[in-house]
Structures are given as structure tokens and as C-alpha cells.
């Protein structure tokens, strides 16, 4: 199994530009989570999907952030417009059963730098 | 809201010494507790998963215990090696299916 695949690994963009982060969960997993990691705030849950449906987006910082999961094998996290304070590592994680029995598997992350 | 705390924040030991990493959580209504390892600039690698009904899990030199009633988990790493140097994070799966993380313990094993 290839694990959770995220792209790109690194992204450098200018303030005001649109950024799209991508995630391919493990085949057969039906829950997908987006996290953000910063030195100041640690790991924060942004949004999670179950069976492609957004369940909880209370962690999404503001309207500039949006996430979609059009099918079971693909999700995107979009920031528009991006700001320097969005600079962080964004992780995607997937699970078979919302993490209850088998826990979570994380991708390698996307390091976003907004200049 | 679940609060997860890890103490100490950093730890430095000589090679061969046993490591003890502590994790506490405020809400005992959890499905499980998971320990992760994170190397600098890398993602999170799952080490051990303990279900709420279990007391401990073992994998090689790693052993994790869980005392749900007191809100504590401990990760033991036996006979530490320089390759064990990393940040270790614990995370609790809460009853609303969210994973709440501690801030991590950064371990340095000196050769």
C-alpha cells in the first residue's frame, strides 16, 4: 500500500494567490482528516470527512479556506487568497472507521510558505 | 474540550538508557490513544495504538500503557539508540471522532 499521498510536498506562493493542496487517502479508508501544524499551535484539526461528506469543519480558520472530497480517493484543501500567516505544514490523514479501531495514517505533509 | 499534555517537552539521554514519555488527557471518554513519531521535516509515523479497553501495547522495544480512569498514558522505549531521536506525539481519539494531540516530547539520544 502506498499510504496517504499528498501533493505537492512543498509550495511557495505569493500573498493573495490561490493555493490548492491535494490528498489521496488509503484505498478502503472512509474517513479523511486535514490537519495544520505550526510551531506556535502544534497540530490543529481543520476539517474531517466521513464517506466523502464533511462532518466537522469547525477548525477551518476562516472563509478563505475550503475543502472538498468529490470521491473516496481524492480530497483538496484550497486557500484563496493566501496570507503569510497560512504558512504551515498541512497534513492529510485517513482512517477506516473514523480512527476508532485502527487509528489514523498520516501523509508526509505539504509545507506551505506564503511570502 | 479534550486537552492533551505531554511532559517533559524535551529529553536528552545517553545511549542505552530507557526512555519514559508521559501523556495526560482531561476527558476519559476516548476510543483509543495513539503514539506517533515525527522526524524533523517529516510526517507522523504511527508507533502504537491502545484501545480504551486495553491496558498496554508492545512493539519491539516500545511499550505503551493506558490508564483511562486517571487520564494517563506512558510510552517506554527500552535501551535507547541514537536512531530513536525524534519528537514523540500522543493523540486521543475523542468520542466525536476527533484526534486531539499533545505538543510532543522531543527526544535526543546521545551516542
Coordinates of N, CA and C in Angstrom, one line a residue, chain A residues 9 33 35 37 43 45 48 56 58 91 98-104 106-108 111, chain B residues 31-32 34 36 38 41-44 46 49 51 89 93 96-102:
Chain A
X9 N 4.7 18.4 -2.2 CA 5.5 18.3 -0.9 C 5.8 19.7 -0.4
X33 N -9.0 13.4 7.1 CA -8.9 14.5 8.0 C -7.8 15.4 7.4
X35 N -5.2 18.4 8.8 CA -4.6 19.0 10.0 C -3.6 20.0 9.5
X37 N 0.0 22.1 11.0 CA 1.0 22.1 12.1 C 1.8 23.3 12.0
X43 N -0.5 20.7 16.3 CA -1.3 20.1 15.3 C -2.8 20.5 15.6
X45 N -6.8 20.3 14.0 CA -7.7 19.7 13.1 C -8.5 20.8 12.3
X48 N -12.9 17.3 8.9 CA -12.8 15.9 8.5 C -14.1 15.4 7.8
X56 N -17.3 17.8 10.2 CA -16.9 18.9 11.1 C -15.9 19.8 10.5
X58 N -15.3 22.9 11.9 CA -15.2 24.0 12.9 C -13.8 24.5 13.1
X91 N -1.2 18.5 6.9 CA -1.2 17.0 6.8 C -2.6 16.5 6.5
X98 N -13.1 6.1 11.2 CA -13.0 7.4 12.0 C -12.0 7.2 13.1
X99 N -11.1 6.3 12.9 CA -10.0 6.1 13.8 C -10.3 5.3 15.1
X100 N -11.5 4.7 15.1 CA -11.9 4.0 16.4 C -11.2 2.7 16.6
X101 N -11.0 1.9 15.5 CA -10.4 0.6 15.7 C -9.0 0.5 15.3
X102 N -8.6 1.3 14.3 CA -7.3 1.1 13.7 C -6.5 2.4 13.7
X103 N -7.0 3.4 14.3 CA -6.2 4.7 14.3 C -6.1 5.3 13.0
X104 N -5.2 6.2 12.9 CA -5.0 7.1 11.7 C -3.7 6.9 11.0
X106 N -1.1 9.0 8.5 CA -0.8 10.4 8.0 C 0.0 10.3 6.8
X107 N -0.2 11.3 5.9 CA 0.6 11.6 4.8 C 1.9 12.3 5.2
X108 N 2.8 12.6 4.2 CA 4.1 13.2 4.5 C 3.9 14.7 4.7
X111 N 4.4 21.4 2.9 CA 5.0 22.6 3.6 C 4.6 23.8 2.7
Chain B
X31 N -11.9 6.8 22.5 CA -11.9 5.4 21.9 C -10.6 4.8 22.0
X32 N -9.5 5.5 21.8 CA -8.2 5.0 21.9 C -7.2 6.1 22.1
X34 N -3.2 7.0 20.6 CA -2.2 6.6 19.6 C -0.9 7.4 19.9
X36 N 2.7 8.6 18.1 CA 3.3 8.8 16.8 C 4.7 9.3 17.1
X38 N 7.6 11.7 15.0 CA 7.8 12.6 13.9 C 9.3 13.0 13.8
X41 N 11.0 17.7 9.8 CA 10.6 17.9 8.4 C 9.8 16.8 7.8
X42 N 9.4 15.8 8.6 CA 8.7 14.6 8.1 C 7.3 14.5 8.6
X43 N 6.6 13.5 8.1 CA 5.2 13.3 8.6 C 5.2 12.5 9.9
X44 N 4.0 12.1 10.3 CA 3.8 11.3 11.5 C 3.7 9.9 11.2
X46 N 2.9 6.2 12.9 CA 2.2 5.6 14.0 C 3.1 4.5 14.6
X49 N -1.1 1.8 19.0 CA -2.4 2.2 19.2 C -3.0 1.4 20.4
X51 N -6.4 0.6 22.5 CA -7.8 0.8 22.6 C -8.2 1.2 24.1
X89 N 4.7 12.1 19.7 CA 3.4 12.8 20.0 C 2.3 11.7 20.4
X93 N -8.3 9.7 20.5 CA -9.5 9.8 19.7 C -10.7 10.0 20.6
X96 N -16.2 12.3 19.7 CA -16.7 12.9 18.5 C -15.8 12.6 17.3
X97 N -14.9 11.6 17.5 CA -14.1 11.1 16.4 C -13.0 12.1 16.0
X98 N -12.6 13.0 16.8 CA -11.5 13.9 16.6 C -10.3 13.4 17.3
X99 N -9.1 13.7 16.7 CA -7.9 13.3 17.2 C -7.2 14.5 17.9
X100 N -7.1 14.5 19.2 CA -6.5 15.6 19.9 C -5.1 15.3 20.3
X101 N -4.2 16.1 19.8 CA -2.7 15.9 20.0 C -2.2 16.7 21.2
X102 N -1.1 16.1 21.8 CA -0.3 16.8 22.7 C 0.7 17.6 21.9

